Tab-separated table of C-alpha atoms in Angstrom:
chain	number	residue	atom	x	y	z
A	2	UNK	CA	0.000	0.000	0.000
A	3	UNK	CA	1.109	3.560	-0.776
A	4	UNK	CA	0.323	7.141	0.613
A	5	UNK	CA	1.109	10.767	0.433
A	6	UNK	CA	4.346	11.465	2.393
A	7	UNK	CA	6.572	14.553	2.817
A	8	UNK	CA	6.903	17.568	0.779
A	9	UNK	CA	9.753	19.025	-1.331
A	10	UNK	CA	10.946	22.035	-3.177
A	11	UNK	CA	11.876	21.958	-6.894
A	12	UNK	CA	12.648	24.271	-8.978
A	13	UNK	CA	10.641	27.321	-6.758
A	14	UNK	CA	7.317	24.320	-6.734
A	15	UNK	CA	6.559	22.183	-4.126
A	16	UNK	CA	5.813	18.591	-4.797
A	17	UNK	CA	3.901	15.876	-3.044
A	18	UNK	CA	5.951	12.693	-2.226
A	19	UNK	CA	4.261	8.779	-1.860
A	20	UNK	CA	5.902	6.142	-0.297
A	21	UNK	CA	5.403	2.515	0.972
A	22	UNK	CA	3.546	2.771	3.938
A	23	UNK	CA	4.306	-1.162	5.093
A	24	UNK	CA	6.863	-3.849	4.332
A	25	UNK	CA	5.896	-6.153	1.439
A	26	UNK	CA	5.166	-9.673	2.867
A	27	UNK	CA	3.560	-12.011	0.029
A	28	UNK	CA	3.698	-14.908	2.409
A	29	UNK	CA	1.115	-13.339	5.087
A	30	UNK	CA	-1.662	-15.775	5.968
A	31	UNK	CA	-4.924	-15.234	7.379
A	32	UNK	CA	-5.180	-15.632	11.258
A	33	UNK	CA	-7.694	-18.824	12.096
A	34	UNK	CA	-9.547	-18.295	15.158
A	35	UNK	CA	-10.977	-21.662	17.065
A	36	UNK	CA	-13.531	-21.341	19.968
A	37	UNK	CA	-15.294	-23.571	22.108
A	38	UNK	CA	-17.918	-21.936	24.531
A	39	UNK	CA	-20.052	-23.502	27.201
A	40	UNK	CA	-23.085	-21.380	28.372
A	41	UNK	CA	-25.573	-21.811	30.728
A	42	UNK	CA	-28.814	-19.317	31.291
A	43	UNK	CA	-30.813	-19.100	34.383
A	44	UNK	CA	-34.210	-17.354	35.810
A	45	UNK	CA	-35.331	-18.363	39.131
A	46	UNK	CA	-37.746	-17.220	41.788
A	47	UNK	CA	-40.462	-15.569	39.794
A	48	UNK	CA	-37.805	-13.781	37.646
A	49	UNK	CA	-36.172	-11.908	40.790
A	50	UNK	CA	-32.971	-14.202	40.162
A	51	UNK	CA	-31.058	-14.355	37.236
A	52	UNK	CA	-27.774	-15.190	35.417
A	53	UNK	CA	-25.711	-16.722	33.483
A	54	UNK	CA	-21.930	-18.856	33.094
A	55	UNK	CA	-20.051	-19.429	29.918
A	56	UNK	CA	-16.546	-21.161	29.693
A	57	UNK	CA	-14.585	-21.004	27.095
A	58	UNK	CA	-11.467	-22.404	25.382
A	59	UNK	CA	-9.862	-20.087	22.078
A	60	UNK	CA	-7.233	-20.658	20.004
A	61	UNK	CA	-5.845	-18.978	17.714
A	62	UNK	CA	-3.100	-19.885	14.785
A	63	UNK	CA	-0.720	-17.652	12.454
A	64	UNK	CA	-1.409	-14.494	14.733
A	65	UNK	CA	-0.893	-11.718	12.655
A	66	UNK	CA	1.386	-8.856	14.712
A	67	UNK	CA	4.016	-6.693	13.670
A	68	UNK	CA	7.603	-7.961	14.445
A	69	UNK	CA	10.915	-5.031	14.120
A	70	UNK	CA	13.054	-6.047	11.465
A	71	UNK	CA	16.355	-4.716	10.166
A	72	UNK	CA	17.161	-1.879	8.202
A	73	UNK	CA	17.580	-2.262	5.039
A	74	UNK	CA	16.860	-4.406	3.501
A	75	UNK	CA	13.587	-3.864	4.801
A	76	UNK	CA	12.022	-0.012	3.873
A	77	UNK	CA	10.167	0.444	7.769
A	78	UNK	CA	11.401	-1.099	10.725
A	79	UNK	CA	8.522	-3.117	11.280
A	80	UNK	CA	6.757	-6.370	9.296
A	81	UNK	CA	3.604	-7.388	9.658
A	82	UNK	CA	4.157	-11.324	9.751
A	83	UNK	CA	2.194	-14.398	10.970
A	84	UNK	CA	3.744	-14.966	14.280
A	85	UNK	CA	2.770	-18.386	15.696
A	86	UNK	CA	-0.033	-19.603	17.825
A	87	UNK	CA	-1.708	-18.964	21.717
A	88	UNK	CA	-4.973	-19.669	23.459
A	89	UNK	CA	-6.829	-18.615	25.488
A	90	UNK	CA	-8.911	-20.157	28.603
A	91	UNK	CA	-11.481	-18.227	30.733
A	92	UNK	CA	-14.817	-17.947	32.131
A	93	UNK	CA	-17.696	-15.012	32.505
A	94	UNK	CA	-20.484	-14.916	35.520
A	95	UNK	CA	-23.483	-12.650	35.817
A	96	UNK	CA	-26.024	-12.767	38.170
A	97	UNK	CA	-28.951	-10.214	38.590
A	98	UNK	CA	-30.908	-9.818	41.739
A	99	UNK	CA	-34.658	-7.889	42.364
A	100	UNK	CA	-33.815	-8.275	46.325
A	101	UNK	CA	-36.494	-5.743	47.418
A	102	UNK	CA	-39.384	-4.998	45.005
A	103	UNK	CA	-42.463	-3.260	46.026
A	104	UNK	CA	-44.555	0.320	45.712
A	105	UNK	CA	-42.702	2.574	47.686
A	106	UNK	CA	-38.836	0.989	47.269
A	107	UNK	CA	-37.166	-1.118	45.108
A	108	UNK	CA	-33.565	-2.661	45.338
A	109	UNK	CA	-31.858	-4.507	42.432
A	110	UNK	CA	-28.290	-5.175	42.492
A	111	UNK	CA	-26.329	-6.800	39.497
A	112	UNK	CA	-22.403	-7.941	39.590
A	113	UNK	CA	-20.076	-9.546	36.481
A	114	UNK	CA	-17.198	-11.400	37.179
A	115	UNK	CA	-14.743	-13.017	34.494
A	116	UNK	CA	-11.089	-14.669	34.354
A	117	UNK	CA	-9.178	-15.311	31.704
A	118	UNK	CA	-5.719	-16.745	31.186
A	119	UNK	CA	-3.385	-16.714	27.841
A	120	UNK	CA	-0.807	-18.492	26.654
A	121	UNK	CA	2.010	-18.524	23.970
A	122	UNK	CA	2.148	-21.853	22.412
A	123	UNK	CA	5.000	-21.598	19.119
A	124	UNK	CA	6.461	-18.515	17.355
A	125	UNK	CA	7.208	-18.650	13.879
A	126	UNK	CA	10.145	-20.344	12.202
A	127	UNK	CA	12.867	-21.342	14.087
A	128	UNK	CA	11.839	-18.086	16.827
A	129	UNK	CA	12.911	-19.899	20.283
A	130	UNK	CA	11.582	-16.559	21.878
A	131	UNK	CA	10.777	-12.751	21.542
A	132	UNK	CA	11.697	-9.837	23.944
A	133	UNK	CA	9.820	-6.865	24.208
A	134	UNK	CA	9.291	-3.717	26.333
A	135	UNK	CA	12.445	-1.975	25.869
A	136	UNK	CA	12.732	0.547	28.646
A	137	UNK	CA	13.990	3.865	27.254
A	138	UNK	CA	16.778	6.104	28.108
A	139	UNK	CA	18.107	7.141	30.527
A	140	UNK	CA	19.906	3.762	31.416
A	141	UNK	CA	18.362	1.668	28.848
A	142	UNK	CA	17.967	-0.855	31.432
A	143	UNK	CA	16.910	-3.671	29.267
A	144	UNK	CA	13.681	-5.328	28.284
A	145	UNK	CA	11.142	-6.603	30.747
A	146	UNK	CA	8.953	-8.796	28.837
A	147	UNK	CA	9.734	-12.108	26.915
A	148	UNK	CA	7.431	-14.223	24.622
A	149	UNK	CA	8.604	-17.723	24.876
A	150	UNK	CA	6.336	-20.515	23.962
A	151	UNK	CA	4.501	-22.633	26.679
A	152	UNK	CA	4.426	-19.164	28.960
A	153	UNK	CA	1.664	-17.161	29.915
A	154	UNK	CA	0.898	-13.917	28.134
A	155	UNK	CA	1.418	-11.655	31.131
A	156	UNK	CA	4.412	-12.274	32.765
A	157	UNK	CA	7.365	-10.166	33.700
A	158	UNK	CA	11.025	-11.294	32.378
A	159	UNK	CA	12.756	-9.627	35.273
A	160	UNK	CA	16.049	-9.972	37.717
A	161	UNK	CA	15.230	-10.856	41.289
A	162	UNK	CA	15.909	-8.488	43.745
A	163	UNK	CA	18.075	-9.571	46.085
A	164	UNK	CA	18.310	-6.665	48.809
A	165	UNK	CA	21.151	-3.978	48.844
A	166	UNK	CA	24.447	-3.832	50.517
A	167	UNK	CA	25.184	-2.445	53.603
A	168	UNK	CA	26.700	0.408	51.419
A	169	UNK	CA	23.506	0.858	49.438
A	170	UNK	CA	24.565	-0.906	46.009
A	171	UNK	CA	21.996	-3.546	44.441
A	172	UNK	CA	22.447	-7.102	44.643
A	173	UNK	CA	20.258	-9.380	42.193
A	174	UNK	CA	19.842	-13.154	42.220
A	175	UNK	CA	21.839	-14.920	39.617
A	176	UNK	CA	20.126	-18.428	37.989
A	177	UNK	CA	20.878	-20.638	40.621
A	178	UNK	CA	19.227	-18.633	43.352
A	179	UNK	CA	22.534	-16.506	44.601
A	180	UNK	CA	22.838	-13.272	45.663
A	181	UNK	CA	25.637	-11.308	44.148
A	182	UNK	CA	26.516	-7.504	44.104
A	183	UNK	CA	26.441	-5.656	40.626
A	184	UNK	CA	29.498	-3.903	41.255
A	185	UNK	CA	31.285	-7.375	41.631
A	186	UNK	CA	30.376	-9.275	38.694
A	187	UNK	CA	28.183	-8.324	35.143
A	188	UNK	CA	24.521	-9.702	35.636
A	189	UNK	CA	23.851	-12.137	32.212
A	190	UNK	CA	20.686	-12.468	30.545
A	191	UNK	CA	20.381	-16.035	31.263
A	192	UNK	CA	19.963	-14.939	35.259
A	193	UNK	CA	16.536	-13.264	34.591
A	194	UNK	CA	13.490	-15.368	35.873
A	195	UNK	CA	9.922	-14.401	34.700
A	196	UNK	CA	7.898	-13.389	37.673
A	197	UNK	CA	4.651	-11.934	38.496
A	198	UNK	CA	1.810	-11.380	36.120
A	199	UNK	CA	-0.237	-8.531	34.903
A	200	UNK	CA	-3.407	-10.045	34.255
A	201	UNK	CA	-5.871	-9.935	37.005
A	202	UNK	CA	-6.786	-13.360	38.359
A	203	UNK	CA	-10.593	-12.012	38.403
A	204	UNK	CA	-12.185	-9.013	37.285
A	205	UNK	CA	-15.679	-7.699	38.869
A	206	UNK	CA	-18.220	-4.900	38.613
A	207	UNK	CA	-20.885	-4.338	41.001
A	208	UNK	CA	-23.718	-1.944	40.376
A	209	UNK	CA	-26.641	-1.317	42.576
A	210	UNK	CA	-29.934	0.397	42.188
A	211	UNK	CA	-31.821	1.907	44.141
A	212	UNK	CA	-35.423	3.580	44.376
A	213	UNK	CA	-37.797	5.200	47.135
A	214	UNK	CA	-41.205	6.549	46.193
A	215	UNK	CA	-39.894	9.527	44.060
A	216	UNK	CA	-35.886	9.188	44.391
A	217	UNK	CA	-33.545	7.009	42.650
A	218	UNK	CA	-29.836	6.293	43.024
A	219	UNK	CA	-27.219	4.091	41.744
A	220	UNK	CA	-23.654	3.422	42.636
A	221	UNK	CA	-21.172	1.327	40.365
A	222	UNK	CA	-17.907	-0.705	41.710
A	223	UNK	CA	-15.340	-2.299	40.098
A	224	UNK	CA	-12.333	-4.347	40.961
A	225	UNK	CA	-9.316	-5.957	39.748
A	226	UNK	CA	-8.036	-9.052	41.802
A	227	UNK	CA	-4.687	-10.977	41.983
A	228	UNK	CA	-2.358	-8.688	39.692
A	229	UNK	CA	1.038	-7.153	39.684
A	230	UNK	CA	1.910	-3.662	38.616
A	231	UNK	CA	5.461	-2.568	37.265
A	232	UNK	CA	5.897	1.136	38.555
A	233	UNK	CA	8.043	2.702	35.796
A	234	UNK	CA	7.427	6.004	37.618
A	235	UNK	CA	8.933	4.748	41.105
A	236	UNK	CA	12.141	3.429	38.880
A	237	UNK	CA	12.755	6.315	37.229
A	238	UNK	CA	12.105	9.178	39.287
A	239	UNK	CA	12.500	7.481	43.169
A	240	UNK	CA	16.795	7.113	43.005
A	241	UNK	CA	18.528	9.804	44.842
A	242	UNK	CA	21.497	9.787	42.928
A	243	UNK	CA	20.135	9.988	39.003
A	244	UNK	CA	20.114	14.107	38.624
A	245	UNK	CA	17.066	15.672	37.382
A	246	UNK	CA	15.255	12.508	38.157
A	247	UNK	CA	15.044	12.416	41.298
A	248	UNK	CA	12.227	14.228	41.977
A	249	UNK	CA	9.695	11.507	43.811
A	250	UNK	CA	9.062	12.434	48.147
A	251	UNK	CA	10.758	8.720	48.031
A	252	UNK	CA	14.169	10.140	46.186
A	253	UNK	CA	14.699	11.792	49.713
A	254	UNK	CA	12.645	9.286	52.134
A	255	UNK	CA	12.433	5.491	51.340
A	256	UNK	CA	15.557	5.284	48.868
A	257	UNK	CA	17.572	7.746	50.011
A	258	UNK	CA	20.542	5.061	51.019
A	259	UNK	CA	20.385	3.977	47.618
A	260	UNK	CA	23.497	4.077	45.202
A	261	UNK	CA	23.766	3.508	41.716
A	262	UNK	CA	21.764	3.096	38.827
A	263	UNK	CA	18.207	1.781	38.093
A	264	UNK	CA	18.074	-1.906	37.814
A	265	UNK	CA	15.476	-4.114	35.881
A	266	UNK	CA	13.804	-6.156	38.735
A	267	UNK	CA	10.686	-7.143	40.816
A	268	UNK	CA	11.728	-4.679	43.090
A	269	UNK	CA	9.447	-2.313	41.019
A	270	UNK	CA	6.518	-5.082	40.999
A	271	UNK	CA	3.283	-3.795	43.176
A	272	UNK	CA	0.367	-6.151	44.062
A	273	UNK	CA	-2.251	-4.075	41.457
A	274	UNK	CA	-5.666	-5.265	43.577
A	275	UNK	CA	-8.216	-2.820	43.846
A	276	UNK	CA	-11.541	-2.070	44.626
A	277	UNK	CA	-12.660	1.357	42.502
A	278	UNK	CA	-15.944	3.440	43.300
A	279	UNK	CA	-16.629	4.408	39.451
A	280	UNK	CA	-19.752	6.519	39.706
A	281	UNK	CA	-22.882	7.536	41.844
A	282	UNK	CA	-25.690	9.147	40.976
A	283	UNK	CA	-28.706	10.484	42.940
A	284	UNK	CA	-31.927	12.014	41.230
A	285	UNK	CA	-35.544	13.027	42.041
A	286	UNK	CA	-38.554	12.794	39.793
A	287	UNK	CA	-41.516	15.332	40.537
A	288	UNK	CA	-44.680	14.391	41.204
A	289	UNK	CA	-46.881	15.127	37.778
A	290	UNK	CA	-49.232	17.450	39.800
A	291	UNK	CA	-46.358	20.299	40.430
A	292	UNK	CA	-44.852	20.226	36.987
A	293	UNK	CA	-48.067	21.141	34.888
A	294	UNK	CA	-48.197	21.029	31.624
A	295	UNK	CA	-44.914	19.467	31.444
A	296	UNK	CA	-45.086	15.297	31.283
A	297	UNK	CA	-42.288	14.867	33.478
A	298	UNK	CA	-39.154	16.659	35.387
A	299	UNK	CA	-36.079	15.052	36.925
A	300	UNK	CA	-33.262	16.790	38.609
A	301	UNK	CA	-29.950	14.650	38.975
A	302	UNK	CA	-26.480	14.883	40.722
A	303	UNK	CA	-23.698	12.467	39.057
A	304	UNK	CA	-19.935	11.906	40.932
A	305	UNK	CA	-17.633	9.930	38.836
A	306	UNK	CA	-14.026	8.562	39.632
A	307	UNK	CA	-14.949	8.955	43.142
A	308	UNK	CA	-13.057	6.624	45.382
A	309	UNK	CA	-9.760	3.991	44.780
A	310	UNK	CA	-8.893	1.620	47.417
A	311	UNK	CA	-5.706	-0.238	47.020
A	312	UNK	CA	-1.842	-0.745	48.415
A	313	UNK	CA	-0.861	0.202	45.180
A	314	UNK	CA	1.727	3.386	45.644
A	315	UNK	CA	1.716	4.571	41.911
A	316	UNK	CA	-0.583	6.983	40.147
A	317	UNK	CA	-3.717	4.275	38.941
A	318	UNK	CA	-3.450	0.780	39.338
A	319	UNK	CA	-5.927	0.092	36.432
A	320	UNK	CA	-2.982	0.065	33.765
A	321	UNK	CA	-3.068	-1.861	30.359
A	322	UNK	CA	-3.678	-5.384	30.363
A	323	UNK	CA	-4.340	-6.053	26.310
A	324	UNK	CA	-1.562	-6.871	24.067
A	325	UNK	CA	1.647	-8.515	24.438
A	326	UNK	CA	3.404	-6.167	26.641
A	327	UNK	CA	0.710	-5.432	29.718
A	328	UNK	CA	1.068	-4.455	33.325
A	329	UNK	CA	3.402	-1.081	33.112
A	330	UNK	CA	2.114	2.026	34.752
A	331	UNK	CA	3.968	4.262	32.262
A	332	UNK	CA	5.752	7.802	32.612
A	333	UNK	CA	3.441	9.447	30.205
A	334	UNK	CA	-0.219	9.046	32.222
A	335	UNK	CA	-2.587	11.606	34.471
A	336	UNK	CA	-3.882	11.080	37.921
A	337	UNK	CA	-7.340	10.687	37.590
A	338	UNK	CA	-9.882	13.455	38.185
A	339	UNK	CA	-12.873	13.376	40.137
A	340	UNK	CA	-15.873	15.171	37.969
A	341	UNK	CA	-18.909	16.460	39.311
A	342	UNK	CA	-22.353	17.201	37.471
A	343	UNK	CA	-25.427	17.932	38.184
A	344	UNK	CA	-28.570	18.249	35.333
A	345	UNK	CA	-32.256	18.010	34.536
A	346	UNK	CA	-34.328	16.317	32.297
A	347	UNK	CA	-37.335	17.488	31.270
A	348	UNK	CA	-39.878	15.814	28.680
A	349	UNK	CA	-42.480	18.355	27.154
């Protein structure tokens, strides 16, 4: 495929240039997608109960993705190739509940939860593995993620912290499970261990509603159990020693012994769990009788991004989980802001 690049000068004119916009690969293959799903529907007690369960099983062959390739002979330094083949296991609940249900109030209260699990099985060719999530300068520490068949999608290819020195340095565990001092010997590739994983064990949401003779309210949960968290933040801007990076409260307080430069471990792993208050709203319908001729009038008050309970120390422990390379809080995000609104409705 081909589109309009750059511009350039001529002669006094300016011109228009087109380029390749991807790598040619003639041997690209479709992606073939194979799912299994189990379901099972429910209503009980006079409709007041409700649900349903599905498990399912999906695999997936000659994943399509885009893989970095040299340059030349290639034109971009990217290919979109078939890559190999993963699946992925999992399950969805939902159950619905009328728990209160008569003139003057009413109480129903719904809540989702769902697991899933993926995992690499072969990469293309002769492809033993993949790494991926390069961390940038300054330090180029390394990459944190590798795609190796028979792993789950998820984990962390990390070092293992080991402690510090009495001195403050870093010491790491090698392969075989001992500590050693980076200033004493270069840590190897081959001493990384993959640790951790980004993917929640379960995911829920939990919305309520609520309604007494004219007023009607809502609040909506959500919650992430069972993940880890790499703090990119904490590593770059926590060490007392890295100049105009050091500007974290723990440059100064928690890792203020610290010497040396960032290293690539679980040190910077958080438990992500989390319980989030997403939104609550409260409104009030008039009664017909004081809102003549108008058919109806509601006046509302909405809070969103209310309330985040977790041991998480970063910004938001709700970070990407899609993708090949999830579970990094990155230096480029916003805390979250609470909003506030409040409205009416009105139907002539």
């Amino acid at each position: 495929m081909y589109s309009a690049d750059t511009w350039f000068l001529q002669d006094g004119k300016w011109f228009r240039t087109y380029g390749v916009m991807h790598n040619q690969n003639p041997d690209i293959k479709w992606e073939v997608k194979k799912e299994y799903n189990l379901g099972l529907d429910f209503t009980v007690l006079n409709n007041r109960l409700s649900g349903r369960f599905d498990i399912y099983k999906r695999k997936i062959d000659d994943l399509i993705y885009d893989i970095s390739v040299s340059q030349p002979p290639a034109i971009h330094d990217k290919t979109t190739m078939n890559v190999g083949s993963m699946q992925n296991t999992g399950y969805e609940f939902e159950l619905n509940f009328k728990a209160v249900d008569n003139d003057n109030f009413n109480y129903t209260t719904s809540i989702v939860a769902s697991h899933n699990k993926s995992r690499l099985n072969t990469l293309w060719g002769s492809q033993t593995f993949t790494d991926r999530k390069d961390f940038p300068a300054p330090g180029s520490p390394g990459s944190a993620v590798r795609l190796y068949p028979g792993e789950d999608i998820g984990q962390f290819y990390l070092w293992k912290f080991a402690g510090f020195t009495d001195d403050g340095y870093w010491k790491l565990y090698d392969k075989d499970g001992n500590a050693f001092d980076v200033r004493d010997r270069n840590k190897t590739v081959v001493d990384k261990s993959f640790v951790g994983n980004a993917i929640p064990t379960l995911q829920l949401s939990w919305n309520n509603q609520f309604s007494y003779k004219n007023w009607d309210a809502s609040i909506y949960m959500r919650s992430w159990i069972g993940h880890d968290v790499f703090n990119m933040i904490n590593m770059y801007y926590s060490l007392p020693n890295v100049k105009g990076q050091n500007v974290l409260e723990e440059a100064y307080d928690k890792h203020k012994n610290i010497k040396g430069e960032k290293e690539l471990s679980d040190y910077w792993l958080e438990k992500g769990t989390f319980l989030k208050v997403d939104a609550l709203n409260i409104g009030y319908r008039f009664n017909q009788n004081w809102i003549k001729p108008l058919k109806s009038m509601r006046i509302y008050a909405t809070a969103r991004d209310l309330f985040v309970f977790t041991n998480y120390s970063g910004l938001d422990p709700e970070v990407n989980i899609n993708g090949l390379e999830p579970g990094f809080e990155e230096r480029n995000v916003y805390p979250k802001t609470r909003t506030f609104m409040m409205g009416l409705q009105v139907n002539f």
